């Protein structure tokens, strides 16, 4: 039987080619993900080792935002065995762009660049600042975005907002520090860094020395008040922190890899099912000459193992190529990931890829192999294998009903019972979707015939006899058709769901932005700091082009013992009161966001203690609760005059401007820009820009997810081509008989193409219905008051492309069927 199975593989090399392609693509995606992860992690390790290898011991602050005082540095420097100790300064120092405004969405992080053996800065161009207080270095990404070159003069703001100019002498790589990759970095000499950040201490103390037990001595010197680590421990911490993002990326990609392998499993199962049906006489003859059921079963399993092993090996090579291509693209896009490490297939990746491919292939072939053992020896006497008729049994109905009720019930619980916005709600909806999909999978053979009649109504009338034959053929073997289309259904369901969620999120967030900020322009600092002078709002109020100007001021102060954001407002701001009233809002009163009130355990009428700078501790009466999801007011809001009495003349955190009807956008922008021109830290953002950035993010996310799901779609189309090809082979005599009765070659090709079209449309339509339904349920779970939107052009394109792709998948099988000899095919026994 071993020789027979191997001879069968050699004799029918093309028979399992498409099956192998499905395995190769699935394994290639998973292997490529692991290779990508291994390479990025190796790059992190290389950079961290080189960075932390210069440090023997490091002293860190006891709190996340804490600092190390000068006296700690002096104690460490006085220890025997310490060759050098340097305190590193780190803090905010906004860099101004070419337009004279602060660059980026967050304040640039200023660093002290030390000289000597403890210099851990990675200068990629130029030099470090050395001892030159007029020199500075900038991270290469910020320099590129702002158009700065070596030798240029850059402007940086100190803590008081005063502007200082420096000569740009070098560009640095921020390495594995993800925060610096986000904020950007500017480096100075230690003295200038302290002056520009206003730091009162050090963010870190690095120590170089070779004395045994140095870390123990340093720990004793700092008195145990501050964490002390060795250079190796520092490297592990940095690598762990930097690798979190890479691991999250890996997990996300692996989810798509699992979907691809699930679709591949359905394709493999269908392929072996058809192959077993085709080889009924062959297996019956083997039974006649003495082969046992176990030997027949073993031959099918052996065949699947050989195909799975070979395809998985090629899949590993595809994965290596995908990872290399991805790293090349990431490097070209200046992604904040190390892409310069050597790309390699690790033993773990090889073992995982082979194991996944082999396991999925063999498990998918088990049921067809079991059915092969049920072929009676008398089947060898039949001239042609009988086509089994499908009957929907009671077990199928019970299982379908069970999964359907459980799925719909679970989905309803996630969408309606559990609160929106909770992670558990979305997980429950996803679980309900999986159960419902199982019900559709069980009901698939029952649904195929009515769906093929529905979908084939137009082709039956449009394509004449070939169209009627194609529609009948598509529903003739419901089990095979259902298994073929369900692979495509998975991909279309996920793509429709993602499209619906994206469109609905865009509509929901736009509506929330319109309700929350019915404004045209916002003037604020990079992180809503209090940097907008009050004179800016006063100047804007005098402009005839503007309809309204509202101000919001905020500080951080203890409220009932916990530090919270306390603020006030002036101008037309909708408070969105959910309980109580803000009518006559004045001194001694406070309005709380409902979430803050819940955490504090207070209601309207209760008293809340507030610690202020000028008035000491004051007791405020809660007069209103605000909707935290919609209100633009601070979490703890007091009246304007009371706020000034409590905290002094604080600058505005935000100034919100509405333009009068009929005023052009260019004119209004010029007015607002002119008011903020003298203040570099004040940025002007239009509501159109905010929505545009939000839409760009959603569109990018949709494009990436669609590209990843495209692999599952491709595998499912291979499944259609594979099934159709094997079906053509199975119906050789039938096709020849149709030709003998007058069906021309073009008509035969048309019949098979229409059959593939119908199968593709069935899978797409079921996928669209499921995607629309569970997209709605997902939005109910994600957002309170979510709006539902169906991106009709995208959904229609999914259906159309599925039909077109099905037709393309039928080109080669139809061509081969049309070329077959009529006489030779009729003689096939």
XYZ file of C-alpha atoms in Angstrom, residues 25-584:
560
model
C 0.205 30.251 1.342
C -1.150 29.560 4.822
C 2.130 28.214 6.183
C 4.036 30.973 4.384
C 1.994 33.661 6.128
C 2.472 32.114 9.576
C 6.172 31.391 8.993
C 6.710 34.898 7.623
C 5.117 36.341 10.765
C 7.477 34.363 12.982
C 10.507 35.306 10.863
C 9.479 38.960 11.026
C 9.077 38.759 14.798
C 12.403 36.937 15.273
C 14.224 39.494 13.122
C 12.719 42.508 14.891
C 13.400 40.999 18.316
C 16.997 40.233 17.270
C 17.349 43.840 16.089
C 16.061 45.102 19.426
C 18.484 42.816 21.259
C 21.432 44.001 19.163
C 20.654 47.651 19.740
C 19.926 47.225 23.431
C 23.085 45.191 24.011
C 25.200 47.795 22.257
C 23.434 50.595 24.159
C 23.442 49.108 27.646
C 26.842 47.432 27.255
C 28.518 50.752 28.036
C 26.866 50.852 31.471
C 27.887 48.633 34.369
C 25.329 49.882 36.909
C 22.323 52.166 36.585
C 20.332 54.001 39.282
C 16.693 54.794 38.492
C 14.073 56.999 40.190
C 11.755 55.318 42.646
C 8.617 56.597 40.848
C 7.762 56.662 37.121
C 7.891 60.484 36.975
C 10.445 60.903 39.758
C 13.986 62.309 39.589
C 17.293 61.545 41.236
C 18.741 64.454 43.258
C 22.293 65.761 42.784
C 23.403 64.384 46.140
C 22.760 60.806 44.964
C 25.087 61.362 41.992
C 27.784 62.752 44.281
C 27.526 59.753 46.633
C 27.872 57.355 43.711
C 30.870 59.232 42.298
C 32.619 58.952 45.651
C 32.469 55.146 45.731
C 35.707 53.176 45.231
C 35.823 51.339 41.921
C 33.643 53.873 40.090
C 35.520 55.128 37.042
C 32.778 57.481 35.941
C 29.182 58.348 36.851
C 26.894 60.605 34.827
C 23.413 61.884 35.528
C 21.114 61.926 32.501
C 18.601 64.765 32.116
C 15.328 64.147 30.338
C 12.294 66.397 29.945
C 10.074 68.308 27.529
C 11.516 71.041 25.318
C 9.343 71.760 22.258
C 11.227 72.201 18.988
C 9.789 74.746 16.543
C 9.214 73.705 12.963
C 9.850 75.695 9.828
C 6.459 77.397 10.252
C 7.453 78.795 13.655
C 5.011 76.525 15.534
C 5.844 73.640 17.855
C 6.605 70.505 15.828
C 4.626 67.284 16.230
C 1.626 66.280 18.310
C 3.658 66.019 21.527
C 6.428 68.130 23.007
C 9.894 67.042 21.895
C 11.879 65.237 24.591
C 15.179 66.932 25.470
C 18.144 64.744 26.466
C 21.543 65.432 27.940
C 24.323 64.070 25.712
C 27.369 63.202 27.808
C 30.898 62.705 26.528
C 33.221 59.810 27.296
C 32.597 56.081 27.806
C 29.023 56.551 29.069
C 27.853 58.285 25.896
C 24.916 56.135 24.776
C 23.685 58.412 21.987
C 23.713 56.889 18.512
C 24.916 59.719 16.257
C 24.165 58.672 12.666
C 25.281 61.915 11.032
C 27.495 64.796 12.160
C 28.718 64.922 15.751
C 27.376 65.250 19.275
C 27.144 68.642 21.024
C 30.312 67.872 23.035
C 30.889 70.824 25.349
C 29.393 73.435 23.006
C 26.393 75.038 24.723
C 25.284 76.570 21.424
C 25.072 73.181 19.650
C 22.274 70.623 19.569
C 21.446 67.289 17.977
C 18.056 66.163 16.689
C 16.572 62.748 15.973
C 16.692 61.949 12.275
C 12.926 61.443 11.861
C 12.046 64.892 13.257
C 14.792 66.481 11.157
C 13.439 64.818 8.021
C 9.811 65.772 8.708
C 10.683 69.407 9.433
C 13.278 69.728 6.669
C 16.265 70.471 8.950
C 19.828 69.779 7.794
C 23.185 69.828 9.514
C 24.325 73.419 10.009
C 20.779 74.807 10.227
C 19.611 76.863 13.201
C 16.800 75.304 15.218
C 14.592 77.047 17.781
C 13.600 75.381 21.061
C 11.254 76.605 23.824
C 12.257 76.529 27.498
C 9.746 75.879 30.349
C 8.736 79.561 30.346
C 8.012 79.521 26.612
C 11.079 81.607 25.763
C 12.706 80.805 22.430
C 16.380 79.717 22.235
C 18.381 79.064 19.080
C 20.988 76.351 18.533
C 23.188 75.162 15.709
C 22.250 71.664 14.505
C 25.500 69.648 14.591
C 24.266 66.053 14.489
C 21.427 63.629 13.905
C 20.746 60.765 16.310
C 18.827 57.490 16.130
C 16.353 57.096 19.018
C 16.980 53.333 19.049
C 14.501 51.103 20.853
C 12.927 53.874 22.930
C 9.336 53.935 21.662
C 8.519 57.152 23.551
C 11.328 59.021 21.801
C 10.172 57.578 18.495
C 6.784 59.213 19.165
C 7.857 62.573 20.633
C 11.167 63.042 18.837
C 14.378 63.957 20.649
C 16.669 66.966 20.887
C 20.032 66.647 22.633
C 22.145 69.266 24.445
C 25.070 69.392 26.792
C 24.016 68.450 30.367
C 23.985 72.067 31.567
C 21.837 73.267 28.662
C 19.523 70.261 28.986
C 18.829 71.175 32.638
C 18.155 74.784 31.666
C 15.896 73.931 28.725
C 13.828 71.338 30.611
C 13.814 72.977 34.028
C 14.712 69.571 35.510
C 15.529 69.596 39.232
C 17.317 66.254 39.107
C 18.266 63.339 36.899
C 16.117 60.785 35.096
C 18.885 58.192 35.411
C 22.422 57.801 36.732
C 24.789 55.643 34.685
C 27.875 54.172 36.307
C 31.018 52.673 34.737
C 33.371 50.593 36.881
C 34.912 47.172 37.171
C 35.070 46.567 40.932
C 33.480 43.288 42.083
C 30.155 43.830 43.811
C 29.846 47.333 42.357
C 26.040 47.085 42.048
C 25.822 46.088 45.718
C 27.997 49.029 46.747
C 25.921 51.493 44.689
C 22.711 50.098 46.174
C 24.088 50.589 49.683
C 25.221 54.129 48.806
C 21.791 55.247 47.605
C 20.232 53.772 50.738
C 17.746 51.484 49.012
C 15.520 54.435 48.133
C 16.131 54.029 44.416
C 16.212 50.902 42.203
C 19.729 49.806 41.169
C 20.288 47.509 38.178
C 23.223 46.077 36.313
C 23.807 46.849 32.638
C 22.528 43.371 31.716
C 19.318 43.893 33.695
C 18.872 47.303 32.081
C 19.266 45.682 28.650
C 16.616 43.073 29.483
C 14.181 45.759 30.653
C 14.725 47.918 27.575
C 14.374 44.942 25.238
C 11.219 43.810 27.032
C 9.629 47.258 26.837
C 10.625 47.747 23.214
C 9.509 44.278 22.208
C 5.952 44.676 23.498
C 4.848 46.475 20.343
C 6.544 43.881 18.150
C 4.836 41.037 20.035
C 1.452 42.746 19.681
C 2.109 43.062 15.950
C 2.994 39.364 15.840
C -0.191 38.333 17.641
C -2.288 40.461 15.299
C -0.658 38.948 12.208
C -1.011 35.426 13.593
C -4.776 35.965 13.887
C -4.916 36.509 10.128
C -2.631 33.506 9.664
C -5.081 31.351 11.635
C -7.934 32.564 9.416
C -5.873 31.690 6.331
C -5.111 28.207 7.649
C -8.772 27.651 8.555
C -9.763 28.489 4.989
C -6.944 26.276 3.687
C -8.240 23.409 5.860
C -11.662 23.686 4.199
C -10.026 23.661 0.752
C -7.940 20.591 1.667
C -10.951 18.760 3.093
C -12.975 19.433 -0.044
C -10.114 18.374 -2.303
C -9.618 15.021 -0.597
C -13.379 14.501 -0.491
C -13.575 14.871 -4.271
C -10.456 12.753 -4.790
C -11.906 9.915 -2.737
C -15.146 10.115 -4.729
C -13.185 9.988 -7.997
C -11.104 7.013 -6.924
C -13.995 4.846 -5.817
C -13.236 2.107 -8.360
C -9.515 2.284 -7.674
C -10.021 1.739 -3.935
C -12.648 -0.938 -4.578
C -10.163 -2.819 -6.760
C -7.593 -2.590 -3.962
C -10.183 -4.070 -1.604
C -10.867 -6.866 -4.127
C -7.213 -7.903 -4.231
C -6.892 -7.999 -0.467
C -6.365 -4.488 0.893
C -7.943 -3.978 4.305
C -9.948 -0.948 5.408
C -7.000 0.125 7.545
C -4.650 -0.005 4.570
C -6.997 2.100 2.432
C -7.316 4.586 5.300
C -3.545 4.628 5.752
C -2.902 5.283 2.048
C -5.101 8.416 2.102
C -3.490 9.659 5.326
C -0.015 8.953 3.900
C -0.890 10.892 0.770
C -2.061 13.850 2.866
C 1.104 13.685 4.988
C 3.356 13.720 1.925
C 1.474 16.655 0.388
C 1.378 18.547 3.714
C 5.092 18.056 4.394
C 6.207 19.091 0.916
C 3.843 22.095 0.754
C 4.858 23.217 4.252
C 8.523 23.140 3.263
C 7.809 25.392 0.296
C 5.616 27.523 2.571
C 8.609 28.163 4.825
C 10.524 29.511 1.826
C 7.543 31.719 0.919
C 7.417 32.956 4.520
C 11.101 33.827 4.425
C 10.528 35.831 1.252
C 7.454 37.588 2.700
C 9.369 38.563 5.845
C 12.311 39.872 3.812
C 9.965 41.912 1.608
C 8.105 43.289 4.649
C 11.335 44.348 6.364
C 12.481 46.060 3.168
C 9.200 48.009 2.981
C 9.363 48.927 6.701
C 12.935 50.138 6.249
C 11.908 52.299 3.286
C 9.052 53.802 5.357
C 11.362 54.618 8.324
C 9.242 52.494 10.654
C 10.329 52.695 14.334
C 11.409 49.042 14.226
C 14.920 47.631 13.787
C 14.989 46.206 10.256
C 18.745 45.781 9.891
C 19.127 42.449 11.713
C 19.930 39.330 9.712
C 16.793 37.578 8.448
C 16.890 33.882 9.318
C 14.613 30.885 9.676
C 15.022 29.758 13.268
C 14.598 26.062 14.201
C 11.470 26.981 16.180
C 9.936 28.691 13.129
C 10.783 25.739 10.875
C 9.295 23.277 13.360
C 6.157 25.400 13.832
C 5.580 25.852 10.091
C 6.032 22.156 9.323
C 3.886 21.111 12.284
C 1.049 23.505 11.394
C 1.004 22.560 7.711
C 1.277 18.834 8.377
C -1.337 18.834 11.159
C -3.882 20.915 9.234
C -3.475 18.814 6.081
C -3.712 15.452 7.828
C -6.634 16.479 10.035
C -8.496 17.850 7.016
C -8.017 14.523 5.193
C -9.238 12.322 8.065
C -12.960 12.440 7.264
C -12.432 11.740 3.527
C -10.071 8.916 4.524
C -12.753 7.413 6.772
C -15.293 7.598 3.941
C -12.777 5.835 1.691
C -12.838 2.797 3.985
C -16.571 2.444 3.391
C -16.180 1.753 -0.343
C -17.439 -1.822 -0.941
C -15.367 -4.106 -3.225
C -18.385 -4.531 -5.535
C -17.975 -0.843 -6.543
C -15.127 -2.012 -8.794
C -17.697 -3.596 -11.120
C -19.546 -0.335 -11.735
C -18.757 1.538 -14.929
C -18.894 4.890 -13.137
C -18.944 5.993 -9.535
C -22.393 6.748 -8.236
C -23.066 10.278 -7.175
C -24.486 10.261 -3.693
C -27.708 12.125 -3.146
C -27.810 14.526 -0.228
C -30.393 14.162 2.499
C -30.753 16.559 5.403
C -31.013 14.310 8.455
C -32.426 15.065 11.863
C -28.947 15.277 13.421
C -28.015 18.094 11.030
C -31.211 19.966 11.849
C -30.683 19.573 15.607
C -27.056 20.686 15.483
C -27.895 23.644 13.214
C -30.713 24.732 15.537
C -28.468 24.349 18.585
C -25.638 26.441 17.113
C -28.039 29.032 15.696
C -29.912 29.574 18.984
C -26.649 29.649 20.963
C -25.036 32.027 18.471
C -27.916 34.470 18.263
C -28.402 34.359 22.033
C -24.731 35.018 22.723
C -24.625 37.818 20.160
C -27.744 39.391 21.661
C -26.215 39.251 25.137
C -23.080 41.023 23.935
C -24.985 43.653 21.951
C -27.880 44.395 24.319
C -27.353 42.955 27.808
C -23.729 43.809 28.535
C -22.813 47.487 28.516
C -21.361 49.036 25.344
C -17.729 50.062 25.356
C -16.613 47.094 27.445
C -14.070 44.666 26.052
C -16.114 41.696 27.256
C -19.081 42.864 25.137
C -17.070 42.666 21.927
C -15.602 39.276 22.906
C -19.110 37.899 23.554
C -20.336 39.218 20.187
C -17.362 37.568 18.468
C -18.129 34.284 20.233
C -21.751 34.566 19.103
C -20.586 35.184 15.557
C -18.421 32.045 15.634
C -21.363 29.923 16.893
C -23.689 31.377 14.262
C -21.120 30.674 11.567
C -21.007 27.035 12.722
C -24.792 26.927 12.258
C -24.385 28.289 8.712
C -21.662 25.707 8.096
C -23.949 22.868 9.204
C -26.857 24.281 7.180
C -24.676 24.955 4.135
C -25.757 21.925 2.079
C -29.415 22.722 2.805
C -28.993 26.354 1.719
C -27.043 25.678 -1.481
C -29.948 24.644 -3.699
C -32.305 27.554 -2.919
C -29.385 29.983 -3.037
C -28.140 28.621 -6.361
C -31.668 28.995 -7.744
C -31.799 32.581 -6.459
C -28.336 33.577 -7.618
C -28.684 31.659 -10.881
C -32.006 33.212 -11.859
C -30.353 35.770 -14.133
C -27.587 33.501 -15.565
C -30.212 30.790 -16.301
C -32.078 33.219 -18.549
C -29.073 35.111 -19.829
C -26.867 32.224 -20.969
C -29.440 29.820 -22.357
C -28.790 26.053 -22.180
C -25.228 26.401 -20.746
C -26.628 28.708 -18.068
C -29.412 26.277 -17.075
C -26.964 23.353 -16.955
C -24.515 25.398 -14.862
C -27.149 26.417 -12.303
C -28.351 22.826 -12.000
C -24.773 21.557 -11.595
C -24.024 24.115 -8.862
C -26.743 22.622 -6.672
C -26.306 18.989 -7.712
C -23.788 18.114 -5.010
C -24.806 20.380 -2.109
C -22.189 19.120 0.353
C -19.325 19.769 -2.042
C -20.716 23.140 -3.138
C -21.275 24.212 0.474
C -17.723 23.252 1.492
C -16.359 25.062 -1.564
C -18.257 28.284 -0.937
C -17.803 28.413 2.846
C -14.092 29.134 2.400
C -14.971 32.231 0.390
C -17.749 33.065 2.855
C -15.235 33.366 5.708
C -13.133 35.920 3.853
C -16.085 37.981 2.582
C -17.726 37.923 6.044
C -14.622 39.326 7.708
C -14.040 41.952 5.014
C -17.676 43.078 5.116
C -17.613 43.194 8.920
C -14.437 45.301 8.945
C -15.862 47.644 6.290
C -19.115 48.088 8.217
C -17.311 48.690 11.507
C -14.982 51.207 9.829
C -17.806 53.115 8.112
C -19.991 53.049 11.227
C -17.118 54.178 13.455
C -16.410 57.057 11.088
C -20.079 58.108 11.115
C -20.399 57.685 14.894
C -17.221 59.572 15.749
C -18.028 62.349 13.282
C -21.443 62.760 14.873
C -19.887 62.775 18.346
C -17.299 65.345 17.247
C -20.021 67.499 15.729
C -22.079 67.274 18.915
C -19.162 67.605 21.283
C -17.256 70.280 19.383
C -19.634 72.189 17.094
C -16.695 74.444 16.289
C -14.449 75.257 13.377
C -11.048 75.861 15.035
C -9.283 74.895 18.249
C -6.275 76.787 19.616
C -4.284 74.687 22.100
C -0.847 73.473 23.078
C 0.622 70.153 22.028
C -0.901 68.266 24.950
C -3.596 70.754 26.016
C -1.228 72.546 28.386
C -2.262 75.970 29.642
C -0.239 77.910 27.045
C -2.840 80.121 25.319
C -2.774 83.691 26.670
C -6.209 85.050 27.542
C -5.561 87.974 25.231
C -5.855 85.629 22.243
C -9.505 84.862 22.997
C -10.230 88.525 23.674
C -8.711 89.502 20.330
C -10.741 86.842 18.514
C -13.983 87.978 20.147
C -13.562 91.348 18.511
C -13.390 89.897 14.989
C -16.577 90.265 12.897
C -15.783 87.061 10.938
C -16.321 84.852 14.023
C -19.652 83.800 15.538
C -18.440 82.607 18.950
C -15.291 82.104 21.009
C -15.216 79.736 24.007
C -12.385 79.221 26.499
C -11.466 76.282 28.728
C -8.872 76.505 31.530
C -7.531 73.542 33.463
C -5.183 72.729 36.330
C -4.452 69.591 38.348
C -5.536 69.709 41.989
C -6.538 67.321 44.798
C -10.270 66.533 44.729
C -11.476 64.381 47.630
C -7.879 63.320 48.182
C -7.049 62.325 44.564
C -5.415 64.599 41.998
C -7.799 65.355 39.156
C -8.214 67.866 36.348
C -10.115 70.894 37.588
C -11.198 73.621 35.206
C -13.622 76.281 34.134
C -15.060 77.717 30.939
C -16.387 80.877 29.414
C -18.384 81.354 26.259
C -20.898 79.100 24.514
C -20.044 75.516 25.508
C -22.745 72.841 25.644
C -22.335 71.090 29.048
C -24.507 67.984 28.306
C -26.048 67.759 31.782
C -27.444 64.306 32.671
C -28.520 65.130 36.225
C -29.069 68.384 38.141
C -28.745 71.821 36.565
C -26.070 74.436 35.834
C -28.529 77.330 35.915
C -27.055 80.094 38.076
